[in-house]
PDB file of C-alpha atoms and ligand atoms in Angstrom:
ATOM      1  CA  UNK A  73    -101.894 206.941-203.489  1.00  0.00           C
ATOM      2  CA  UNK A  74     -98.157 207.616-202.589  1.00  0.00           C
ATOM      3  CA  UNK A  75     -98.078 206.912-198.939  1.00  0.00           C
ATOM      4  CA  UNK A  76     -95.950 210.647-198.282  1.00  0.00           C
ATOM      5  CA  UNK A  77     -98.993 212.314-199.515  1.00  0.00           C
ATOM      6  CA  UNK A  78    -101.911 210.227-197.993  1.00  0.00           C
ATOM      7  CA  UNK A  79    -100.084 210.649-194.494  1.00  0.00           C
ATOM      8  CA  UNK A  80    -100.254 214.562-195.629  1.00  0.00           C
ATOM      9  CA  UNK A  81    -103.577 214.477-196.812  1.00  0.00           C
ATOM     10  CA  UNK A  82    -104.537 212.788-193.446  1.00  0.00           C
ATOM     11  CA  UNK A  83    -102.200 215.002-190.894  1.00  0.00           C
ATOM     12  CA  UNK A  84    -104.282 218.115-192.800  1.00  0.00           C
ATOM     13  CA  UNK A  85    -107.628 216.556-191.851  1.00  0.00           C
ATOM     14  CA  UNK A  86    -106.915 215.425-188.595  1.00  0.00           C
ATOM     15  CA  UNK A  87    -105.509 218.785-187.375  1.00  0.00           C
ATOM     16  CA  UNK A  88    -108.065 220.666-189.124  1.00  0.00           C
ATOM     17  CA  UNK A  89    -110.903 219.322-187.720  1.00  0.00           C
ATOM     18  CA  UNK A  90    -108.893 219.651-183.968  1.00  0.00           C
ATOM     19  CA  UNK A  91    -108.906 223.087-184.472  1.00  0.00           C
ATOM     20  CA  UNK A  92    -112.578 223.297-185.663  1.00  0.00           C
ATOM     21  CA  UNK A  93    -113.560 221.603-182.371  1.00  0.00           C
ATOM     22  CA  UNK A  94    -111.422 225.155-180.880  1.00  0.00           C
ATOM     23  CA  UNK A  95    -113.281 226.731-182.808  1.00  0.00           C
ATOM     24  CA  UNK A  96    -116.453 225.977-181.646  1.00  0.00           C
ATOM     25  CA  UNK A  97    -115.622 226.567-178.039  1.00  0.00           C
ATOM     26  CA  UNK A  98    -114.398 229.936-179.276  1.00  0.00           C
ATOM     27  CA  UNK A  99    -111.015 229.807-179.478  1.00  0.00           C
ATOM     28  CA  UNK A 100    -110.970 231.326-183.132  1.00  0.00           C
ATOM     29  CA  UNK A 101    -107.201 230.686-183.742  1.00  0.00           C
ATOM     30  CA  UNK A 102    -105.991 229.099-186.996  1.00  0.00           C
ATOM     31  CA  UNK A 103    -102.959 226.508-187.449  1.00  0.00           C
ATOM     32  CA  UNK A 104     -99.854 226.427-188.658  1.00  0.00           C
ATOM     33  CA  UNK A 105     -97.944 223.605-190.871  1.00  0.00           C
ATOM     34  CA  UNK A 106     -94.096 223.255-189.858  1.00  0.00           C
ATOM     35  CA  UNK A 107     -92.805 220.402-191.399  1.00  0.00           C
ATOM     36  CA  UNK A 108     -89.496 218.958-191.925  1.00  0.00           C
ATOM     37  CA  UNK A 109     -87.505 220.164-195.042  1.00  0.00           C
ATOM     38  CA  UNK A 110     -87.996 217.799-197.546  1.00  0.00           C
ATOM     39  CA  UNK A 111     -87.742 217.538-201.293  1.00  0.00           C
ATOM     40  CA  UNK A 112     -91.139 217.084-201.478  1.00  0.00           C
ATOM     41  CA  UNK A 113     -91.530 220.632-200.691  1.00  0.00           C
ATOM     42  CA  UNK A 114     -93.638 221.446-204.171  1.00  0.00           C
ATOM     43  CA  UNK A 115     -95.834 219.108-204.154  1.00  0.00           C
ATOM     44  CA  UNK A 116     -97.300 219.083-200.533  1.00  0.00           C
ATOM     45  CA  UNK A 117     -97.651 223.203-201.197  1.00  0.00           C
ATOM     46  CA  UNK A 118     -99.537 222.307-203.603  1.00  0.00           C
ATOM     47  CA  UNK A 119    -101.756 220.061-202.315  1.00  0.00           C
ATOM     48  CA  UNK A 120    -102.396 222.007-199.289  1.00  0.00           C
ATOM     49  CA  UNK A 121    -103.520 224.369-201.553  1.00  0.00           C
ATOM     50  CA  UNK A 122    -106.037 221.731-203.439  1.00  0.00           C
ATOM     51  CA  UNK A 123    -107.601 220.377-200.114  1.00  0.00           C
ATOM     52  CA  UNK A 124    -107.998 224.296-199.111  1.00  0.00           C
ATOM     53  CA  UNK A 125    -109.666 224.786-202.863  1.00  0.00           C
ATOM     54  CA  UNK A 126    -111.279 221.373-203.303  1.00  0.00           C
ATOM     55  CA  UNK A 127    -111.131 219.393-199.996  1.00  0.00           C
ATOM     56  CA  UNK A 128    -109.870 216.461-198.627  1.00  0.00           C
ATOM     57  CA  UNK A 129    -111.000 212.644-199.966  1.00  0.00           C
ATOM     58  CA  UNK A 130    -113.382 212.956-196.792  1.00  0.00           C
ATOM     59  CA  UNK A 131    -114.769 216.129-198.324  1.00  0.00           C
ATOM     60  CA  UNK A 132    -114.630 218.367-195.691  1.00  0.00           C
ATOM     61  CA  UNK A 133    -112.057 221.730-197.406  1.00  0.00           C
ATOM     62  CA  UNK A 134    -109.346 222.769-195.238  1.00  0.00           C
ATOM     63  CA  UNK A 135    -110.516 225.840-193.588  1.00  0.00           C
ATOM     64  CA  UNK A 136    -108.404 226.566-190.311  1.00  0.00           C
ATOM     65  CA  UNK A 137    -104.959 225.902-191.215  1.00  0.00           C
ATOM     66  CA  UNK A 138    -103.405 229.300-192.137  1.00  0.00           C
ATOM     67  CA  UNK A 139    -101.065 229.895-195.052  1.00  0.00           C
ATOM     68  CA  UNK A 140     -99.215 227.159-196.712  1.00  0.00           C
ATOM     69  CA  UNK A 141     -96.501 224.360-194.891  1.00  0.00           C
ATOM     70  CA  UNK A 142     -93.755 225.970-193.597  1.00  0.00           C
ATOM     71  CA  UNK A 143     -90.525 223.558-194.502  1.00  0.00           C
ATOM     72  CA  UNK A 144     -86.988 224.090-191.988  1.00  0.00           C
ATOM     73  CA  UNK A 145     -84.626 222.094-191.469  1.00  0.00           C
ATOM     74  CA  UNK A 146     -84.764 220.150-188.521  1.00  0.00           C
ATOM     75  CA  UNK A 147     -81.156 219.856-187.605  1.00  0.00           C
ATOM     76  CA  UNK A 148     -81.386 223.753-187.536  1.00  0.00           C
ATOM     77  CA  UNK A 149     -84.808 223.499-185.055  1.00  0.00           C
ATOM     78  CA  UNK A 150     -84.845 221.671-181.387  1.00  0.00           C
ATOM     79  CA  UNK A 151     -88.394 222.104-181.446  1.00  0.00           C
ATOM     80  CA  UNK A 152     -88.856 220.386-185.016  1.00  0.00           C
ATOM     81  CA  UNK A 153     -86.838 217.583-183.786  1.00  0.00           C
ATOM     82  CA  UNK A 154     -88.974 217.194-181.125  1.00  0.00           C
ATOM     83  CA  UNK A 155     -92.172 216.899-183.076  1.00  0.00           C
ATOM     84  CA  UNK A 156     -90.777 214.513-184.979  1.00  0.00           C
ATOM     85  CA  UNK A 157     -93.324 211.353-185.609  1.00  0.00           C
ATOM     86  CA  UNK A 158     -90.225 208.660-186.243  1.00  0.00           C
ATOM     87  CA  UNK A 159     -90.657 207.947-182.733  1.00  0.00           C
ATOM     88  CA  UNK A 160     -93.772 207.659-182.060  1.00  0.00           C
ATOM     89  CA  UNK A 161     -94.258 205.119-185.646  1.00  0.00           C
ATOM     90  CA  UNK A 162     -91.544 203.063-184.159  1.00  0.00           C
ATOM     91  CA  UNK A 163     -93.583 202.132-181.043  1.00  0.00           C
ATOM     92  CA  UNK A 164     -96.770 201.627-182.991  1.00  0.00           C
ATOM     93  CA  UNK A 165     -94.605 198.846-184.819  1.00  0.00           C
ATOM     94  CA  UNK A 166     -93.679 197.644-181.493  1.00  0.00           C
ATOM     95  CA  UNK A 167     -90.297 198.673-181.855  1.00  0.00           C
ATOM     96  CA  UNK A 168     -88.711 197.380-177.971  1.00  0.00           C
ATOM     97  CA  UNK A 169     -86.590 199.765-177.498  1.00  0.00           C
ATOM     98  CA  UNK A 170     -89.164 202.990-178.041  1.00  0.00           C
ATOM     99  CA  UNK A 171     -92.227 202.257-177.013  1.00  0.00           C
ATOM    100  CA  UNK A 172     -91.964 204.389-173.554  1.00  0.00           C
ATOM    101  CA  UNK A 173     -91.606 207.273-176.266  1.00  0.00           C
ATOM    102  CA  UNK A 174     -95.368 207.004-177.207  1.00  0.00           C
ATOM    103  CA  UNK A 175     -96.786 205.926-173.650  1.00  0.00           C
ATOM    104  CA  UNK A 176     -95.416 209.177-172.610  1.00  0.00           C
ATOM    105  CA  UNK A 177     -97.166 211.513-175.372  1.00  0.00           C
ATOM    106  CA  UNK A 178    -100.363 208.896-175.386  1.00  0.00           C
ATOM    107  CA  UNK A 179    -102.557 210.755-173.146  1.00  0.00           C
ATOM    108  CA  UNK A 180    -101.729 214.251-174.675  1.00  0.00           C
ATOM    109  CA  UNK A 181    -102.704 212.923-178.406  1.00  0.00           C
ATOM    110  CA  UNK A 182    -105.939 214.902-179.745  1.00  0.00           C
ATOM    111  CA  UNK A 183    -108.889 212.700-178.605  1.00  0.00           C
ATOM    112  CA  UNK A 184    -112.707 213.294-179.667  1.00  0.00           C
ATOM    113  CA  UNK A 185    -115.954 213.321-176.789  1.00  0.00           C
ATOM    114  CA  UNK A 186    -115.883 209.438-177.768  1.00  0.00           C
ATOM    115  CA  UNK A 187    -112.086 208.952-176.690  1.00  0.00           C
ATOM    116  CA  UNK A 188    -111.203 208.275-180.166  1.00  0.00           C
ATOM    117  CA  UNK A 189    -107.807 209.500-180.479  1.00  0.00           C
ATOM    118  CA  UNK A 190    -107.115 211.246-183.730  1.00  0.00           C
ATOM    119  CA  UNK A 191    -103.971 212.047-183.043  1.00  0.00           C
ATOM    120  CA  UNK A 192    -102.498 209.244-183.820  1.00  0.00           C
ATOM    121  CA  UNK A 193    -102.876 206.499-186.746  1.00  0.00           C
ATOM    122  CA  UNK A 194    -102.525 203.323-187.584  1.00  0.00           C
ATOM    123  CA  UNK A 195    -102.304 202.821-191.631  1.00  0.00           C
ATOM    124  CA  UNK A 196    -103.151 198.633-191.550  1.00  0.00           C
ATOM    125  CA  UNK A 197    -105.657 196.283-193.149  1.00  0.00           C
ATOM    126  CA  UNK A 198    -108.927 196.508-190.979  1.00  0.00           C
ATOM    127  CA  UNK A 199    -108.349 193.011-190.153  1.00  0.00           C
ATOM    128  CA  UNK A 200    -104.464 194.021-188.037  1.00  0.00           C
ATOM    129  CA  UNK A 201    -106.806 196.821-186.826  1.00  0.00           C
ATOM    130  CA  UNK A 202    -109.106 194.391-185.452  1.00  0.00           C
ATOM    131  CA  UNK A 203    -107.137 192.952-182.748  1.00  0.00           C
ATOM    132  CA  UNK A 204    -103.785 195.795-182.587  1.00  0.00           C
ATOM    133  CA  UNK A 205    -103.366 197.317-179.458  1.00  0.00           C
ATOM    134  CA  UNK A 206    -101.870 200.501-180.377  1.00  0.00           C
ATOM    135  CA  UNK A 207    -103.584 203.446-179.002  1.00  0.00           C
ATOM    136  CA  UNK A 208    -105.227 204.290-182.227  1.00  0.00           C
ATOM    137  CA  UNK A 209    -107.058 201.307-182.770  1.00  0.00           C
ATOM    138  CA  UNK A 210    -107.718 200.384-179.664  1.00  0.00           C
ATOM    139  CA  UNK A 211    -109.538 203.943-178.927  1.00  0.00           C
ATOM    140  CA  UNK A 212    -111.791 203.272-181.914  1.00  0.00           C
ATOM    141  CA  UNK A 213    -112.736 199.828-181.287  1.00  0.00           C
ATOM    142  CA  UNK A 214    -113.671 201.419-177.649  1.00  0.00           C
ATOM    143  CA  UNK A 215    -115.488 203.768-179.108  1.00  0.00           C
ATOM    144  CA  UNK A 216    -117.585 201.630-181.224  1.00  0.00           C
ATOM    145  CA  UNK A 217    -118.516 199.088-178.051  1.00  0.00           C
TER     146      UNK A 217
HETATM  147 ZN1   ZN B 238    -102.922 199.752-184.378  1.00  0.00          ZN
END
């Protein structure tokens, strides 16, 4: 799968099912998709629209994410540039001169009961995974012990 879309596909899930654990401590608001203005614009509509319709490759349909992505230009948005992931992929890649970036944002990443933190990912071969340290894989290896 093109990685662009599987990142999509998994940003969907991830902040779908964050606002279904709202939702069941009755905070009944839906999401909202801003992304970054891309020429890709097309293609994730539409498959925002399929894993609404048809549902993710984990199964579940996306059902509190309102509307479709919203695509601006983040030169034109302080608050897009802010969101922006680049920084926080650097450090997982153990990029020297970022990694404060993510150890600031760490401990305000979505985490489940279990301390898994879903917030965050870590696209490797399960045998990186094993022994990374990133934040992401270490919270599920914690999780499993
Ligand atoms: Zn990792």
């Amino acid at each position: 799968m093109d990685p662009v879309e599987l990142a999509f596909e998994d940003l969907c899930s991830r902040f779908d099912m964050y606002l279904s654990t709202l939702r069941a401590q009755g905070d009944r608001q839906r999401g909202l998709l801003i992304l970054d203005k891309t020429t890709r614009e097309s293609s994730l509509q539409r498959l925002a629209a399929d894993f609404r319709r048809l549902g993710t490759q984990w199964g579940s349909a996306i059902h509190n994410i309102a509307d479709i992505p919203f695509f601006v230009d983040s030169r034109a948005s302080r608050l897009t540039q802010c969101a922006d992931a680049s920084p926080t992929l650097c450090s997982v890649d153990s990029t020297p001169a970022i990694p404060s970036i993510l150890d600031l944002i760490a401990g305000r990443l979505y985490a489940s009961e279990d301390g898994v933190i879903h917030g965050l990912s870590h696209k490797t071969q399960a045998s990186i995974a094993l022994h990374c340290m990133c934040p992401a894989c270490l919270s599920r290896r914690l999780a499993r012990t």
